[in-house]
Amino acid sequence: MLCSVARELMSLDLDGELPPAQVADLRIHMQGCLACQQYRDAMERVAMLLAEPAGAVPPAGFVGRVMGRIQDKSGITEGQPCEG
């Protein structure tokens, strides 16, 4: 298997969308290819980082203040019918 093909299959595999026969082929390739092993490790690290919740939590009342400013600037109040 070419590394370029293996790398395309890795994404599907991480998403659980790769058919079992192709999973087996991918595993065989990766057993003998250090570059693809490292690429897969990097993909898994990125996936884990993206799956973690954001570290910043907005302060209490933040959303209400932002929405209030939007309403003030737009002149539209909540529940007001659109004219468009």
Coordinates of N, CA and C in Angstrom, one line a residue:
M1 N 0.9 -1.2 0.0 CA 0.0 0.0 0.0 C 0.9 1.2 0.0
L2 N 0.5 2.2 -0.8 CA 1.3 3.5 -0.8 C 0.9 4.3 0.4
C3 N 1.9 5.0 0.9 CA 1.7 5.9 2.1 C 0.6 6.9 1.9
S4 N 0.5 7.4 0.7 CA -0.6 8.4 0.4 C -1.9 7.8 0.5
V5 N -2.1 6.5 0.1 CA -3.4 5.8 0.3 C -3.6 5.5 1.7
A6 N -2.6 5.1 2.4 CA -2.7 4.8 3.9 C -3.2 6.0 4.6
R7 N -2.6 7.2 4.3 CA -3.0 8.4 5.0 C -4.4 8.8 4.8
E8 N -4.9 8.6 3.6 CA -6.3 8.8 3.3 C -7.2 7.9 4.1
L9 N -6.8 6.6 4.2 CA -7.6 5.6 4.9 C -7.6 5.9 6.4
M10 N -6.5 6.5 6.9 CA -6.4 6.7 8.4 C -7.5 7.6 8.9
S11 N -7.8 8.6 8.1 CA -8.9 9.6 8.5 C -10.2 8.8 8.6
L12 N -10.5 8.0 7.6 CA -11.7 7.2 7.7 C -11.7 6.2 8.9
D13 N -10.6 5.7 9.1 CA -10.4 4.7 10.2 C -10.7 5.4 11.6
L14 N -10.1 6.6 11.8 CA -10.3 7.4 13.0 C -11.8 7.7 13.2
D15 N -12.5 7.9 12.1 CA -13.9 8.3 12.2 C -14.8 7.0 12.3
G16 N -14.2 5.8 12.3 CA -14.9 4.6 12.3 C -15.7 4.2 11.1
E17 N -15.2 4.8 9.9 CA -15.9 4.6 8.7 C -15.2 3.7 7.7
L18 N -14.1 3.1 8.1 CA -13.3 2.2 7.2 C -13.8 0.8 7.3
P19 N -14.1 0.2 6.2 CA -14.5 -1.2 6.2 C -13.5 -2.1 6.8
P20 N -13.9 -3.2 7.5 CA -12.9 -4.1 8.2 C -11.8 -4.6 7.3
A21 N -12.0 -4.9 6.1 CA -11.0 -5.4 5.2 C -9.9 -4.4 5.0
Q22 N -10.3 -3.1 4.8 CA -9.4 -2.1 4.6 C -8.6 -1.7 5.9
V23 N -9.3 -1.9 7.1 CA -8.7 -1.7 8.4 C -7.5 -2.6 8.5
A24 N -7.7 -3.9 8.1 CA -6.7 -4.9 8.2 C -5.5 -4.5 7.3
D25 N -5.8 -4.1 6.1 CA -4.7 -3.7 5.1 C -4.0 -2.5 5.7
L26 N -4.7 -1.6 6.2 CA -4.0 -0.4 6.8 C -3.1 -0.8 8.0
R27 N -3.5 -1.7 8.8 CA -2.7 -2.1 10.0 C -1.5 -2.8 9.5
I28 N -1.6 -3.7 8.5 CA -0.4 -4.4 7.9 C 0.6 -3.4 7.4
H29 N 0.1 -2.4 6.6 CA 1.0 -1.3 6.1 C 1.7 -0.6 7.3
M30 N 0.9 -0.2 8.3 CA 1.5 0.6 9.4 C 2.5 -0.2 10.2
Q31 N 2.4 -1.5 10.2 CA 3.4 -2.3 11.0 C 4.8 -2.2 10.4
G32 N 4.9 -2.0 9.1 CA 6.2 -1.9 8.5 C 6.6 -0.5 8.1
C33 N 5.7 0.6 8.4 CA 6.0 1.9 8.0 C 6.1 2.9 9.1
L34 N 7.3 3.3 9.6 CA 7.4 4.2 10.7 C 6.8 5.5 10.4
A35 N 7.0 6.0 9.1 CA 6.4 7.3 8.8 C 4.9 7.4 8.9
C36 N 4.2 6.3 8.5 CA 2.8 6.3 8.7 C 2.4 6.1 10.1
Q37 N 3.2 5.4 10.9 CA 2.9 5.2 12.3 C 2.9 6.6 13.0
Q38 N 4.0 7.4 12.7 CA 4.1 8.7 13.2 C 3.0 9.6 12.8
Y39 N 2.6 9.5 11.5 CA 1.5 10.3 11.0 C 0.2 10.0 11.7
R40 N -0.1 8.7 11.9 CA -1.3 8.3 12.6 C -1.2 8.8 14.1
D41 N -0.1 8.7 14.7 CA 0.0 9.2 16.1 C -0.3 10.7 16.2
A42 N 0.2 11.5 15.2 CA -0.1 12.9 15.1 C -1.6 13.1 14.9
M43 N -2.2 12.4 14.0 CA -3.6 12.5 13.8 C -4.4 12.2 15.0
E44 N -4.0 11.2 15.8 CA -4.7 10.9 17.0 C -4.6 12.0 18.1
R45 N -3.4 12.6 18.1 CA -3.2 13.7 19.1 C -4.1 14.9 18.7
V46 N -4.1 15.2 17.4 CA -5.0 16.3 17.0 C -6.4 16.0 17.3
A47 N -6.9 14.8 17.0 CA -8.3 14.4 17.3 C -8.6 14.6 18.8
M48 N -7.7 14.2 19.6 CA -7.9 14.3 21.1 C -8.0 15.8 21.5
L49 N -7.1 16.6 21.0 CA -7.1 18.0 21.3 C -8.4 18.7 20.9
L50 N -8.9 18.3 19.7 CA -10.1 18.9 19.2 C -11.4 18.4 20.0
A51 N -11.2 17.2 20.6 CA -12.4 16.6 21.3 C -12.5 17.2 22.7
E52 N -11.4 17.8 23.2 CA -11.4 18.3 24.6 C -12.2 19.6 24.6
P53 N -12.9 19.8 25.7 CA -13.7 21.1 25.8 C -12.7 22.3 25.9
A54 N -13.2 23.4 25.5 CA -12.4 24.6 25.5 C -12.0 24.9 26.9
G55 N -10.9 25.4 27.1 CA -10.4 25.8 28.5 C -11.0 27.0 29.0
A56 N -11.4 27.9 28.2 CA -12.0 29.2 28.7 C -13.5 29.1 28.9
V57 N -14.0 29.5 30.1 CA -15.4 29.5 30.3 C -15.8 31.0 30.5
P58 N -16.8 31.4 29.7 CA -17.2 32.8 29.8 C -17.7 33.1 31.2
P59 N -17.5 34.4 31.7 CA -18.0 34.7 33.0 C -19.5 34.8 33.0
A60 N -20.1 34.6 34.2 CA -21.5 34.6 34.3 C -22.1 35.9 33.7
G61 N -23.2 35.8 33.0 CA -23.8 37.0 32.4 C -23.2 37.4 31.1
F62 N -22.2 36.8 30.6 CA -21.5 37.3 29.4 C -22.4 37.2 28.2
V63 N -23.1 36.1 28.0 CA -24.0 36.0 26.8 C -25.1 37.0 26.9
G64 N -25.7 37.2 28.0 CA -26.7 38.2 28.1 C -26.3 39.6 27.8
R65 N -25.0 40.0 28.2 CA -24.5 41.3 27.9 C -24.2 41.4 26.5
V66 N -23.7 40.4 25.8 CA -23.4 40.5 24.4 C -24.7 40.6 23.6
M67 N -25.7 39.8 24.0 CA -26.9 39.8 23.2 C -27.6 41.2 23.4
G68 N -27.5 41.7 24.7 CA -28.1 43.1 24.9 C -27.4 44.1 24.0
R69 N -26.1 44.1 23.9 CA -25.4 45.1 23.0 C -25.9 44.9 21.6
I70 N -26.0 43.7 21.1 CA -26.5 43.4 19.8 C -27.9 44.0 19.6
Q71 N -28.8 43.8 20.5 CA -30.1 44.4 20.4 C -30.1 45.9 20.4
D72 N -29.2 46.4 21.3 CA -29.1 47.9 21.4 C -28.7 48.5 20.0
K73 N -27.7 47.9 19.4 CA -27.1 48.4 18.2 C -28.1 48.2 17.0
S74 N -28.8 47.0 17.0 CA -29.7 46.7 15.9 C -31.0 47.4 16.0
G75 N -31.4 47.7 17.2 CA -32.8 48.3 17.4 C -33.9 47.2 17.4
I76 N -33.5 46.0 17.3 CA -34.5 44.9 17.3 C -34.5 44.2 18.6
T77 N -35.7 44.0 19.2 CA -35.9 43.4 20.4 C -36.3 42.0 20.2
E78 N -36.1 41.2 21.2 CA -36.4 39.7 21.2 C -37.9 39.6 21.0
G79 N -38.3 38.7 20.1 CA -39.8 38.5 19.8 C -40.4 39.5 18.8
Q80 N -39.6 40.4 18.4 CA -40.1 41.4 17.4 C -40.2 40.7 16.1
P81 N -41.3 40.9 15.3 CA -41.4 40.2 14.0 C -40.5 40.9 13.0
C82 N -40.0 40.1 12.1 CA -39.1 40.6 11.0 C -40.0 41.3 10.0
E83 N -39.4 42.3 9.3 CA -40.0 43.0 8.2 C -39.6 42.5 6.9
G84 N -38.8 41.4 6.8 CA -38.2 41.1 5.5 C -38.8 39.8 5.0

